[in-house]
PDB file of C-alpha atoms in Angstrom:
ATOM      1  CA  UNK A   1     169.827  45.082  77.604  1.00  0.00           C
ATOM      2  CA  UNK A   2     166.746  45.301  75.317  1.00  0.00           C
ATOM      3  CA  UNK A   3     164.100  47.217  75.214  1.00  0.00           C
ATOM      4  CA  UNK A   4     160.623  47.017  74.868  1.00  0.00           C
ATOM      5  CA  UNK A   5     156.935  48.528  74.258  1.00  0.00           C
ATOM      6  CA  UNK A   6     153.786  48.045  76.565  1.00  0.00           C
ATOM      7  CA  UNK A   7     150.315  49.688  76.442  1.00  0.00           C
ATOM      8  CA  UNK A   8     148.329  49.096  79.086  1.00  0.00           C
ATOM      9  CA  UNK A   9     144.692  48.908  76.395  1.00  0.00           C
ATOM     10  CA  UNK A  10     141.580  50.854  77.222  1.00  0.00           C
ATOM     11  CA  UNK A  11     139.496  47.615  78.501  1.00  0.00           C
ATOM     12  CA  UNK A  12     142.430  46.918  81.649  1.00  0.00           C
ATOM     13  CA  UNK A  13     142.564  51.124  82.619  1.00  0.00           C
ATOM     14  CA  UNK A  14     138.665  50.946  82.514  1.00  0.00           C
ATOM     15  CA  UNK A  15     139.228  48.276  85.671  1.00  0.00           C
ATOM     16  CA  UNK A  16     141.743  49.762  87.676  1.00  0.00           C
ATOM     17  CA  UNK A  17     144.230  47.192  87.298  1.00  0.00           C
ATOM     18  CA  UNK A  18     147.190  49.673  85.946  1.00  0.00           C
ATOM     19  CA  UNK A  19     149.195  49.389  89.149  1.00  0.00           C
ATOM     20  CA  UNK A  20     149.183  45.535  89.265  1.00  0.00           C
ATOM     21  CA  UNK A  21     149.924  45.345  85.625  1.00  0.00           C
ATOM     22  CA  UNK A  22     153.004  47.377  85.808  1.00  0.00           C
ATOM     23  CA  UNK A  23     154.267  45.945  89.068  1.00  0.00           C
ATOM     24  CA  UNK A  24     154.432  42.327  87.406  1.00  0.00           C
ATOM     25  CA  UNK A  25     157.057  43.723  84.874  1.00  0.00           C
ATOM     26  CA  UNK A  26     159.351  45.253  87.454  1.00  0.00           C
ATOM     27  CA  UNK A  27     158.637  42.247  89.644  1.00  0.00           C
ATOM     28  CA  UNK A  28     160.002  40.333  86.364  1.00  0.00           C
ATOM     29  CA  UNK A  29     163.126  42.446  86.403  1.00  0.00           C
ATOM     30  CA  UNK A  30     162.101  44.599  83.786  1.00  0.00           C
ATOM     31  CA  UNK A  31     163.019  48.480  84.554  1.00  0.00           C
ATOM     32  CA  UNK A  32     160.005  51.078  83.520  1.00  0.00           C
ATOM     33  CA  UNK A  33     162.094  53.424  81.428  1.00  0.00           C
ATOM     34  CA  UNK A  34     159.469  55.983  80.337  1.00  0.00           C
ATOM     35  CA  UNK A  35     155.247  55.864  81.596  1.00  0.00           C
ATOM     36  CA  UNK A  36     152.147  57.871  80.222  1.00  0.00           C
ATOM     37  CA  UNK A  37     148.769  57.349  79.878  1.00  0.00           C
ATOM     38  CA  UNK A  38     147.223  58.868  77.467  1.00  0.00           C
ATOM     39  CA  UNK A  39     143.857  59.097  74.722  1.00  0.00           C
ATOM     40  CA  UNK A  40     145.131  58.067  71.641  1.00  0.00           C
ATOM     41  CA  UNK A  41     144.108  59.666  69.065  1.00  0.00           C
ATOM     42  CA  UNK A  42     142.697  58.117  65.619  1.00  0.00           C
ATOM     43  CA  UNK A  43     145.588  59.313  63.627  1.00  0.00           C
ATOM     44  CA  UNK A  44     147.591  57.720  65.794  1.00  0.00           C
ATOM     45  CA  UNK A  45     145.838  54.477  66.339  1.00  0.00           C
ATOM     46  CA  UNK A  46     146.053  54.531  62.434  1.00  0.00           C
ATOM     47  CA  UNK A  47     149.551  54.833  62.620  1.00  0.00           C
ATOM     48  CA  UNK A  48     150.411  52.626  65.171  1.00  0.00           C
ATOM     49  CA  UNK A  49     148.591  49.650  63.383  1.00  0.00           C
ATOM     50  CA  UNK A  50     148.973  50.368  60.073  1.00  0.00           C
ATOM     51  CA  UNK A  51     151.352  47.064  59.598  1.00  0.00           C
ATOM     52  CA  UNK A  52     147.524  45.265  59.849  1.00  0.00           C
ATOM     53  CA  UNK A  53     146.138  47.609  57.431  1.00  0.00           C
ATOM     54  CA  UNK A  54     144.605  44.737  54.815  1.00  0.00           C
ATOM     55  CA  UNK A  55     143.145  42.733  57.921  1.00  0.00           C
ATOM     56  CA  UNK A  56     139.477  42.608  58.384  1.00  0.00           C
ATOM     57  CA  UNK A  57     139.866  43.834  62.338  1.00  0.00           C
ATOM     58  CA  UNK A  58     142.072  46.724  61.001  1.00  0.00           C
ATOM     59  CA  UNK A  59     139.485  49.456  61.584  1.00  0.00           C
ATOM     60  CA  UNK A  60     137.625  48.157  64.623  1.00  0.00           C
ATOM     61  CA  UNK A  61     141.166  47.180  66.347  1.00  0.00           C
ATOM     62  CA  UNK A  62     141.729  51.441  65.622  1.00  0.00           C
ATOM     63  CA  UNK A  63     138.196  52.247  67.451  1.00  0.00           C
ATOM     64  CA  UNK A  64     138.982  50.100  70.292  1.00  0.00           C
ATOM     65  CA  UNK A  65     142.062  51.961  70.770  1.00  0.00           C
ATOM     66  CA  UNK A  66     140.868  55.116  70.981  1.00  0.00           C
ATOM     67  CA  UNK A  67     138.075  54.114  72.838  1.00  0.00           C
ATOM     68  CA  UNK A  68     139.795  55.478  76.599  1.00  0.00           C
ATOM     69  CA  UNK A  69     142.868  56.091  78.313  1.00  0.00           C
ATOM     70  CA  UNK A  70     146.108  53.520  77.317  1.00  0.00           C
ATOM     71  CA  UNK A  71     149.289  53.745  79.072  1.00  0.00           C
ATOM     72  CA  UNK A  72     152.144  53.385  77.298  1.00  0.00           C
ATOM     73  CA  UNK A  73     155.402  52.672  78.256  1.00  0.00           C
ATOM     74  CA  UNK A  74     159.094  51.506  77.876  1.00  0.00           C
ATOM     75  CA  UNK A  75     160.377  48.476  79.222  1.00  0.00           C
ATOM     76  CA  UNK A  76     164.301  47.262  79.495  1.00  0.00           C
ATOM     77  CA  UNK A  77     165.717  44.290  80.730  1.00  0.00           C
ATOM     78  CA  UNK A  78     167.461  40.836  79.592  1.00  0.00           C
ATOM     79  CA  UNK A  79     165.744  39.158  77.191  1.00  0.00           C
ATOM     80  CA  UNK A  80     162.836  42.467  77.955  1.00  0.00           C
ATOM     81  CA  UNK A  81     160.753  41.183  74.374  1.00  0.00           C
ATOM     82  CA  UNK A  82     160.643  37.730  74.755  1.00  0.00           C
ATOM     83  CA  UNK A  83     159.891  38.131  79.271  1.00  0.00           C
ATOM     84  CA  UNK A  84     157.005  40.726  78.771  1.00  0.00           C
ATOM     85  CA  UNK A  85     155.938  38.415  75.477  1.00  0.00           C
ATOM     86  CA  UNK A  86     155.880  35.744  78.284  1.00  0.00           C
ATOM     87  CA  UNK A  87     154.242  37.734  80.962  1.00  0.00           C
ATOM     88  CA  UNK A  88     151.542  38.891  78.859  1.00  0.00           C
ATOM     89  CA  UNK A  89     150.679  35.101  77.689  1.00  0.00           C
ATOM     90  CA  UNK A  90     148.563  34.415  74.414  1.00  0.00           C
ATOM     91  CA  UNK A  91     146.612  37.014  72.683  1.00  0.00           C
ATOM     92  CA  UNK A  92     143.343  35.130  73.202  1.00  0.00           C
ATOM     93  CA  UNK A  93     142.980  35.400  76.988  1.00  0.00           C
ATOM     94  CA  UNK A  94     141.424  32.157  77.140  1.00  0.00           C
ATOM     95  CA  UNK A  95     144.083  30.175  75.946  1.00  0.00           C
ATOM     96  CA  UNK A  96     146.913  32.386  78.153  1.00  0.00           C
ATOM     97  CA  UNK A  97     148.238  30.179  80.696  1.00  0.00           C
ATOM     98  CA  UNK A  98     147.298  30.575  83.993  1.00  0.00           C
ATOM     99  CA  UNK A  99     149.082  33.589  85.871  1.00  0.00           C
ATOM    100  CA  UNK A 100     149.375  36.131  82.602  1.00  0.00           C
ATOM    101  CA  UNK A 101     148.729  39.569  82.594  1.00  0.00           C
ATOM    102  CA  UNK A 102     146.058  38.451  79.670  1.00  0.00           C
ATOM    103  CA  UNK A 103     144.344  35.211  81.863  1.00  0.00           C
ATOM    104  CA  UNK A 104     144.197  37.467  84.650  1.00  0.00           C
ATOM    105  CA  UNK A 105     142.908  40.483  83.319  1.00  0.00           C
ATOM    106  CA  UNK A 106     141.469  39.629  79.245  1.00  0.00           C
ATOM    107  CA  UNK A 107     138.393  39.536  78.417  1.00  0.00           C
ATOM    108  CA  UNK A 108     138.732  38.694  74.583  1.00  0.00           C
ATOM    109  CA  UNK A 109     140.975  38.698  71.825  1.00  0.00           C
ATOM    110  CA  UNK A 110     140.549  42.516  71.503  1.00  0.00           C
ATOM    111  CA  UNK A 111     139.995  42.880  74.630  1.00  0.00           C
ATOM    112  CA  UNK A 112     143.025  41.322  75.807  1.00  0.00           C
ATOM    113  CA  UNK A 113     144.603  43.712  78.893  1.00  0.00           C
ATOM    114  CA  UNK A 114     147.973  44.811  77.256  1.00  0.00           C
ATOM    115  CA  UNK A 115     149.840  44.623  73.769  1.00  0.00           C
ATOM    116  CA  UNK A 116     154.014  44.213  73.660  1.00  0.00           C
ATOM    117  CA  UNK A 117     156.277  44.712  70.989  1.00  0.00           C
ATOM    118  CA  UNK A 118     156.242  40.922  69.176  1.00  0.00           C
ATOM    119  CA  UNK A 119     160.375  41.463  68.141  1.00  0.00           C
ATOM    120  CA  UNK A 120     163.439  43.660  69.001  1.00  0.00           C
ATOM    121  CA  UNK A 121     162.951  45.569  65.328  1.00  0.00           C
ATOM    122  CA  UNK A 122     159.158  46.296  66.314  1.00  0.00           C
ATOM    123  CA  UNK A 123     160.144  47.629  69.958  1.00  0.00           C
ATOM    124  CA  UNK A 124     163.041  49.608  68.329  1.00  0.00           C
ATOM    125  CA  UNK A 125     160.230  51.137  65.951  1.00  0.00           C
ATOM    126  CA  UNK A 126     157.126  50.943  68.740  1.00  0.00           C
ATOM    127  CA  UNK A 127     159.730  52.934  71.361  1.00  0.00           C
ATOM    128  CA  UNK A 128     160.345  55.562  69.190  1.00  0.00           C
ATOM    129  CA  UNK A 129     156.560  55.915  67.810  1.00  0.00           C
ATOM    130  CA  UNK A 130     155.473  56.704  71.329  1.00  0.00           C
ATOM    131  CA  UNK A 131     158.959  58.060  73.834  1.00  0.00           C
ATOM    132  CA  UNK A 132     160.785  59.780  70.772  1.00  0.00           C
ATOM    133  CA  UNK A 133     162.956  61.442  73.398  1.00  0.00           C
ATOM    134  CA  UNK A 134     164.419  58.382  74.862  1.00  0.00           C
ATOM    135  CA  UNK A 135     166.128  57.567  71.243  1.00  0.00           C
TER     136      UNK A 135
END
């Protein structure tokens, strides 16, 4: 069993569409483990992202996220990386196939619904970052 980070981004709360987002990962098979929704909060955007530090989008990908509410939470399952990589679909929503979390509900590449953990060693460090207590 793996496990696995999801935030629900500030563009997909603003619509309403945090229900139907987190009933396609259990309706994958993935168990929700831990749930919040939150602000977050520039330190911690700064934090969270600081692995794209050097890249031009750096600061405005930081402003985005603390632009509203996020939900963040902890997903486990079989495979739980790679099946929420899949169920999200590509990062620009208009190349996501048809059916993804980011087709469905993206508007943009920063505006894309949802971000996952992109490897077991990121969950392992994205888990802890935001559910400390489940460790």
């Amino acid at each position: 069993m793996e496990r696995t980070l999801s935030i629900i981004k500030p563009d997909a709360t603003a619509k309403n569409v945090i229900g139907q987002i987190l009933s396609r990962f259990e309706s994958a098979g993935l168990a929700i483990k831990g749930v919040r929704m939150m602000n977050m909060t520039s330190a911690q955007a700064k934090e969270f992202y600081a692995v794209h530090k050097e890249r031009p989008f750096y600061g405005e990908l930081c402003d985005y996220m603390t632009s509203g509410p996020v939900v963040v939470s902890v997903l486990e399952g079989t495979d739980a990386v790679a099946l929420n990589r899949k169920l999200m679909g590509a990062t620009n929503p208009k190349d996501a196939d048809k059916g993804t979390i980011r087709a469905d509900f993206g508007d943009s590449i920063g505006a894309n619904a949802v971000h996952g953990s992109d490897s077991l060693e990121n969950a392992k460090n994205e888990v802890k970052f935001f559910f400390p207590e489940l460790d």
